[in-house]
mmCIF file of C-alpha atoms in Angstrom:
data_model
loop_
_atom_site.group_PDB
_atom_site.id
_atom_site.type_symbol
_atom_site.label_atom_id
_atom_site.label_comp_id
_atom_site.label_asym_id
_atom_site.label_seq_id
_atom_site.Cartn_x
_atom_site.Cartn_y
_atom_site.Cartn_z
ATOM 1 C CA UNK A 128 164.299 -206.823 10.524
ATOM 2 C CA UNK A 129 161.128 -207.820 9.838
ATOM 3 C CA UNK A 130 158.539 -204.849 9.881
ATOM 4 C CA UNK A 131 154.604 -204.813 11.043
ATOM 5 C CA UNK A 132 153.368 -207.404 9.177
ATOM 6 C CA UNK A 133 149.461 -207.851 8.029
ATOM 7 C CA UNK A 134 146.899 -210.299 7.171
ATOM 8 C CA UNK A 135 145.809 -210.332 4.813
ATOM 9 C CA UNK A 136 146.316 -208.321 2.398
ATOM 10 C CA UNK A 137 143.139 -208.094 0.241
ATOM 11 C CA UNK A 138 139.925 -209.165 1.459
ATOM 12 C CA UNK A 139 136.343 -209.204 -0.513
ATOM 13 C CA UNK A 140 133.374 -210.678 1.615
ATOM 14 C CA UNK A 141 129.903 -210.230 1.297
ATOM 15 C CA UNK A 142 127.403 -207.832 4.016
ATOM 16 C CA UNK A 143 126.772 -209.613 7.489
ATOM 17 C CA UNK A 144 129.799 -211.904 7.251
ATOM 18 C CA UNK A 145 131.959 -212.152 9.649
ATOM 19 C CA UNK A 146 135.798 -210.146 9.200
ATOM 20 C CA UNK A 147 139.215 -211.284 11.041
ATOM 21 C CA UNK A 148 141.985 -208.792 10.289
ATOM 22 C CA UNK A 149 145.387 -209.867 11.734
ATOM 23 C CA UNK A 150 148.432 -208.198 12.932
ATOM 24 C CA UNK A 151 151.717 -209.037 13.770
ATOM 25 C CA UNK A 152 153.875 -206.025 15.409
ATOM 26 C CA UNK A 153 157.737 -205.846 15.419
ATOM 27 C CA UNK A 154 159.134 -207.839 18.030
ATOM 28 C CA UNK A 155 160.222 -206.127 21.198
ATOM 29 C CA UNK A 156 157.253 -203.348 20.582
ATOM 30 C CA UNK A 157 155.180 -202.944 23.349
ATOM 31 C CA UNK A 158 152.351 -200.283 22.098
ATOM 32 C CA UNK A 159 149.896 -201.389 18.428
ATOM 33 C CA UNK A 160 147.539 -199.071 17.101
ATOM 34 C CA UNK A 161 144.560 -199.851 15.133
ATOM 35 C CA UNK A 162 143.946 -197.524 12.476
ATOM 36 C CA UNK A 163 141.451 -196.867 9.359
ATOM 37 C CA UNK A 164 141.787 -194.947 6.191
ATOM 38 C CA UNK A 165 139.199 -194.092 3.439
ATOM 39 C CA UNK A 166 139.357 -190.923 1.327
ATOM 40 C CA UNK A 167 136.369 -189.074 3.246
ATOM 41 C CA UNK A 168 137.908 -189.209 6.521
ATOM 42 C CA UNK A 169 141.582 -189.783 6.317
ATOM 43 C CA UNK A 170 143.175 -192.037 8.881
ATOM 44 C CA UNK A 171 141.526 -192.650 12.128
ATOM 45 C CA UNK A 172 143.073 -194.278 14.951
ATOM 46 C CA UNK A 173 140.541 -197.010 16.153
ATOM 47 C CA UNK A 174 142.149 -198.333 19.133
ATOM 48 C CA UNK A 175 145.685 -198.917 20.649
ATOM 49 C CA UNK A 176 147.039 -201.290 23.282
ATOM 50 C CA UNK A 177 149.603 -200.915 25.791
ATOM 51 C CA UNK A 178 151.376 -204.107 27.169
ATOM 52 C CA UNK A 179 148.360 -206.223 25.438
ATOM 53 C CA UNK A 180 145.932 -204.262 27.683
ATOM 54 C CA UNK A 181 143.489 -201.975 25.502
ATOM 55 C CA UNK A 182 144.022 -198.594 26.702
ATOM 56 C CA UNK A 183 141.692 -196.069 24.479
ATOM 57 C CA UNK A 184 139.274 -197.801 22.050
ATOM 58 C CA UNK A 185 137.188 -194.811 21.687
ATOM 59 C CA UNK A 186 137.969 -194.681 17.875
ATOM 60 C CA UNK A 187 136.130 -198.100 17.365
ATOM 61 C CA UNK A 188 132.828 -196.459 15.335
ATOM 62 C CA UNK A 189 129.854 -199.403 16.354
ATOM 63 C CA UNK A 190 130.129 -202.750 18.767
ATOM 64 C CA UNK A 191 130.020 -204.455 15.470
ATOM 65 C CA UNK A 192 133.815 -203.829 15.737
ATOM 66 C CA UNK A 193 135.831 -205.671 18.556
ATOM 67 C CA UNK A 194 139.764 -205.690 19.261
ATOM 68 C CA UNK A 195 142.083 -208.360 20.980
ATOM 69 C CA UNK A 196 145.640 -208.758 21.843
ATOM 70 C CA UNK A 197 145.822 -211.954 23.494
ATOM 71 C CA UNK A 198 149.682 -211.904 23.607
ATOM 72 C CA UNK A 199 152.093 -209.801 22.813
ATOM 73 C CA UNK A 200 153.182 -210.675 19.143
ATOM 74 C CA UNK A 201 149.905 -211.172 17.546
ATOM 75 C CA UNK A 202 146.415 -208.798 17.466
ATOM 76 C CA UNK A 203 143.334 -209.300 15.640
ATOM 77 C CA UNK A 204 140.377 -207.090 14.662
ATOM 78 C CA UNK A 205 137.181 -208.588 14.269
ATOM 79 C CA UNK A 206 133.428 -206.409 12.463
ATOM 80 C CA UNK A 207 130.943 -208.830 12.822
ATOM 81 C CA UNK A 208 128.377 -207.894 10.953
ATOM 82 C CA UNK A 209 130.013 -206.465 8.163
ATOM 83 C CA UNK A 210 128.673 -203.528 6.502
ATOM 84 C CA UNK A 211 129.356 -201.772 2.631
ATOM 85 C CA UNK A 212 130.797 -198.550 4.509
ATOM 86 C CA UNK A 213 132.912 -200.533 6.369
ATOM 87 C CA UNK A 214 134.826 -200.637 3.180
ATOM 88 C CA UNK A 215 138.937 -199.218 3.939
ATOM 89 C CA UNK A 216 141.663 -199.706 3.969
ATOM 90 C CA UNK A 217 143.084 -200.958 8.031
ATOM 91 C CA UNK A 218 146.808 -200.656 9.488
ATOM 92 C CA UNK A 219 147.939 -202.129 12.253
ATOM 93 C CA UNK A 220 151.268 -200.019 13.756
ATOM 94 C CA UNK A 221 153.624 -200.923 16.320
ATOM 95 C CA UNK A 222 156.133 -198.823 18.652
ATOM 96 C CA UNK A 223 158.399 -199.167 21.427
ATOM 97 C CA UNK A 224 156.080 -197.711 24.642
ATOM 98 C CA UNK A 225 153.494 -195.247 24.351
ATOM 99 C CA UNK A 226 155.804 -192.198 25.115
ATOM 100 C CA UNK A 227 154.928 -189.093 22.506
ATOM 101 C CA UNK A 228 157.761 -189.375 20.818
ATOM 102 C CA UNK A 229 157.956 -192.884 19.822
ATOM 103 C CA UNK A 230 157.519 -193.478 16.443
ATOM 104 C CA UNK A 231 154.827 -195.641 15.175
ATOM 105 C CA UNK A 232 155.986 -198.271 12.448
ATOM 106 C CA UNK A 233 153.023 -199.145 10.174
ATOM 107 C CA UNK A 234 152.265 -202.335 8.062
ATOM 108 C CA UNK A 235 150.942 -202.426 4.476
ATOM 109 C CA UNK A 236 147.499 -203.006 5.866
ATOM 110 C CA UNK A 237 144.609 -204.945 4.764
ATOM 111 C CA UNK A 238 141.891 -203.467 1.853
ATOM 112 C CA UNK A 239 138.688 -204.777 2.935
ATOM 113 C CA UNK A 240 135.811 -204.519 0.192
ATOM 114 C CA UNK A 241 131.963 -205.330 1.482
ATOM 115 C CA UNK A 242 129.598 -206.027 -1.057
ATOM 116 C CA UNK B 33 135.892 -181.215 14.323
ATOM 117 C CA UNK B 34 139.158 -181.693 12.574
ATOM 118 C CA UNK B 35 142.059 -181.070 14.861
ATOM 119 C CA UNK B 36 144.978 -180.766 12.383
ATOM 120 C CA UNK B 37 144.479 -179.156 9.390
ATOM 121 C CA UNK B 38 146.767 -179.599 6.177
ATOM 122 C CA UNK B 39 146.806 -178.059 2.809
ATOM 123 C CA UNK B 40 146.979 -178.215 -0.345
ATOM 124 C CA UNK B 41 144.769 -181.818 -0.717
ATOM 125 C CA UNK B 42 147.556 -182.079 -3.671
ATOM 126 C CA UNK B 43 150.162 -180.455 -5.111
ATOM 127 C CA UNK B 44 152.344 -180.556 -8.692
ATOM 128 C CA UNK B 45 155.912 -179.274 -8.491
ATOM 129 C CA UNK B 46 158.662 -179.784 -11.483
ATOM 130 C CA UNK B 47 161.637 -181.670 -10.601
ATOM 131 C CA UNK B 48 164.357 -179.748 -8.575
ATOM 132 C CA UNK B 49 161.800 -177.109 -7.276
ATOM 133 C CA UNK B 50 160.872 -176.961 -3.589
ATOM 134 C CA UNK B 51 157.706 -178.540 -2.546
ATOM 135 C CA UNK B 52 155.895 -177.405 0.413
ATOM 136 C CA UNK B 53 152.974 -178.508 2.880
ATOM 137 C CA UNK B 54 151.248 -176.391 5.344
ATOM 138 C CA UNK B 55 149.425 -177.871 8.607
ATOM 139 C CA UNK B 56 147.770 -175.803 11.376
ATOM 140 C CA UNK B 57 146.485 -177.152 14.589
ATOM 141 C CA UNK B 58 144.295 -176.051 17.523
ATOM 142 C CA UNK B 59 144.664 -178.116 20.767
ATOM 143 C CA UNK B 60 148.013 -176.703 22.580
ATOM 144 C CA UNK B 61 148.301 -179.871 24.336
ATOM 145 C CA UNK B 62 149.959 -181.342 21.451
ATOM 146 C CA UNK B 63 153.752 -181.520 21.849
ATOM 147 C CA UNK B 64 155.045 -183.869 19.251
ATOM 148 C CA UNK B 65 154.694 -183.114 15.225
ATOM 149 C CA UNK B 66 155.589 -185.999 12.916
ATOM 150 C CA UNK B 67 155.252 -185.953 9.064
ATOM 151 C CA UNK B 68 154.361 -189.888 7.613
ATOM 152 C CA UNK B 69 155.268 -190.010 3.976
ATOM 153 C CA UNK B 70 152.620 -193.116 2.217
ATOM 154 C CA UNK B 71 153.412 -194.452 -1.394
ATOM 155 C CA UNK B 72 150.859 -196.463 -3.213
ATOM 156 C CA UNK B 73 149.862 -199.961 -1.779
ATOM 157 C CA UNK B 74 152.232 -199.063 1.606
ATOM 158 C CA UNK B 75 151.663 -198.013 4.612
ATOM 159 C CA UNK B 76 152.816 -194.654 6.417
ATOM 160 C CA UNK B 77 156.232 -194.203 7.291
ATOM 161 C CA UNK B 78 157.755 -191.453 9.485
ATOM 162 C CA UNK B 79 159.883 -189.625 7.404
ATOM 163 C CA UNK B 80 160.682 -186.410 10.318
ATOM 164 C CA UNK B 81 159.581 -185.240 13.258
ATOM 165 C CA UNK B 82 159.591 -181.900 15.553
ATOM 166 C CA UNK B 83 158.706 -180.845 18.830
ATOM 167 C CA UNK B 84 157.437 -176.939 20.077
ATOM 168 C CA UNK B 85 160.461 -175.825 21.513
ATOM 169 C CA UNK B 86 162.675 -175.990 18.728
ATOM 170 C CA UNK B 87 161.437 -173.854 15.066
ATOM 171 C CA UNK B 88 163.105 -175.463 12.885
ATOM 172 C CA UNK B 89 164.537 -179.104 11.823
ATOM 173 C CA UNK B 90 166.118 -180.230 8.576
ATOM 174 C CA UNK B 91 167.000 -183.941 7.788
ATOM 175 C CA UNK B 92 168.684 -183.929 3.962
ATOM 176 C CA UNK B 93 166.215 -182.586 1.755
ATOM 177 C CA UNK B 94 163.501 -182.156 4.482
ATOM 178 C CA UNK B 95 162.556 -179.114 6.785
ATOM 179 C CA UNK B 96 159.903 -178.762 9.119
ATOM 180 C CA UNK B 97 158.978 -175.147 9.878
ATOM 181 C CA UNK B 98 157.472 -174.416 13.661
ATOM 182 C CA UNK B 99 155.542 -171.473 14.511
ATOM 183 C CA UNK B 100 154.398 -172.122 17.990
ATOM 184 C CA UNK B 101 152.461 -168.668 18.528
ATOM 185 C CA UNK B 102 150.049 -169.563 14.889
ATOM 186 C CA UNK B 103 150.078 -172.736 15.476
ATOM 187 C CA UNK B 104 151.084 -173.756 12.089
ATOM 188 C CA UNK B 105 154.219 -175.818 10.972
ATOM 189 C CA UNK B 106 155.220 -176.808 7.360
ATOM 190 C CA UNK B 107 157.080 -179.224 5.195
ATOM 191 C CA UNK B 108 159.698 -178.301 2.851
ATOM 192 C CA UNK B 109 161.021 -180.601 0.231
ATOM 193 C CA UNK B 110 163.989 -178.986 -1.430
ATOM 194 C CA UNK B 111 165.199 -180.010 -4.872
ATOM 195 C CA UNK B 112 162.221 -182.084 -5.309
ATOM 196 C CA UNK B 113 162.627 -185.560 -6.989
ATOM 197 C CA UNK B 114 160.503 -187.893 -8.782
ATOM 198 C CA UNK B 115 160.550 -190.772 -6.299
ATOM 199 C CA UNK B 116 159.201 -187.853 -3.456
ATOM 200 C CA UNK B 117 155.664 -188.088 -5.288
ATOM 201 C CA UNK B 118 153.757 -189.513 -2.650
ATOM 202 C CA UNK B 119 150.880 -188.626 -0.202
ATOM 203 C CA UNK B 120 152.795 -186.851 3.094
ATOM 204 C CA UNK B 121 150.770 -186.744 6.331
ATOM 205 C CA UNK B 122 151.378 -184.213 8.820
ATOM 206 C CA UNK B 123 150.098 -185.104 12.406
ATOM 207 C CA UNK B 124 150.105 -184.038 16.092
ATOM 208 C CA UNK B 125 150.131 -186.277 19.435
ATOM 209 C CA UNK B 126 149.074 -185.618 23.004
ATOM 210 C CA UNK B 127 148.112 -188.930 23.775
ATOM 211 C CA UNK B 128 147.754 -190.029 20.476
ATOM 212 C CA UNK B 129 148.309 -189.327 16.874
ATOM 213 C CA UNK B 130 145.991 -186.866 14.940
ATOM 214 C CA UNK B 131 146.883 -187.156 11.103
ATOM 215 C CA UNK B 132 146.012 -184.329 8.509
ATOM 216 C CA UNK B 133 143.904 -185.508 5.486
ATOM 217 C CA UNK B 134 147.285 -185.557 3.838
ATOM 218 C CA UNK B 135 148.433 -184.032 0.410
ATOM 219 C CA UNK B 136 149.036 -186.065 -2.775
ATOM 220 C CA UNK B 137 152.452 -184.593 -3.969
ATOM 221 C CA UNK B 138 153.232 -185.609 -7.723
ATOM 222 C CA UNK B 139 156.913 -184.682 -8.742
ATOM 223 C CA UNK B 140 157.049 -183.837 -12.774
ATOM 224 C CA UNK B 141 160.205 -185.548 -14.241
#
């Protein structure tokens, strides 16, 4: 089976571009979580979506970040401007509802570098 | 505020000795306590999970220790191998998950 898979892998980009993370969950999940990790904070959950609707994006830090599930095998996370503390590593995850005990399947995420 | 605390940040044991993590937590609304196990370059994967009512779970090697009254739980790795040197998460979910700041665990051969 193919697992929670992440585009893409590496990025580098300059401050004030534009950045397109993409996510493809395991087929048949319904729930995908948004999360960041850097070494001051640990990993944060940014925002997840039930059923493609977002249901809690209160983990997104700024509006410079924006979230969309348009359907329900593909996501994408947009920062737009970019900013140096942006800088992390981001995982998508998938599961199978939202119920507490679901476990969450994570991809290999995407290390995104602003200069 | 950080809602689950873990500890040690990292943690050396020799080969075939028992490695273990400590977590406490303060919101009682949680009711579900994974552990996510991350090598380099990967993401986190669940490696075993507990909920309040029960105290204790093994899988294999793996125990998770529940003590519902402190509000603590812990991971023990026994006979601790070389390819269990990784960071472990532990983590706690109401609505969502709340992951500790992890411990590096490095397994001497």
């Amino acid at each position: 089976d193919a697992g929670v898979i992440q585009s893409p892998r590496h990025e580098v980009t300059e401050m004030g571009q534009e950045v397109t993370l993409r996510c493809k969950p395991i087929s048949g999940h319904n729930s995908l979580f948004w999360y960041r990790q850097t070494m001051m904070r640990g990993l944060e959950l940014l925002i997840y979506f039930n059923n493609n609707v977002p249901i809690d994006d209160s983990g997104m830090p700024e509006d410079r970040f924006s979230a969309k599930m348009p359907n329900a095998s593909f996501s994408t996370l947009k920062i737009q401007p970019s900013e140096p503390r942006d800088s992390a590593v981001y995982f998508c995850a998938s599961s199978w509802g939202t119920g507490r005990h679901q476990p969450q399947h994570f991809g290999d995420g995407t290390r995104l570098s602003i200069l | 505020q950080q809602q689950v605390k873990q500890s040690p940040q990292s943690l050396i044991v020799q080969k075939g000795g028992i490695s273990i993590i400590n977590c406490a937590y303060e919101n009682t609304a949680f009711d579900y306590f994974p552990w996510y196990q991350q090598f380099p370059g990967k993401g986190p994967a669940l490696l075993i999970a507990i909920r309040p009512d029960v105290s204790e779970k093994k899988e294999g090697r793996f125990t998770i220790s529940f003590n519902k009254s402190a509000k603590q739980f812990s991971l023990h790795i026994m006979d601790s191998q070389p390819g269990d040197s990784a960071t472990n998460f532990c983590a706690a979910r109401d609505d969502k998950i709340i992951f500790g700041k992890g411990t590096r665990l490095h397994i001497l051969p």
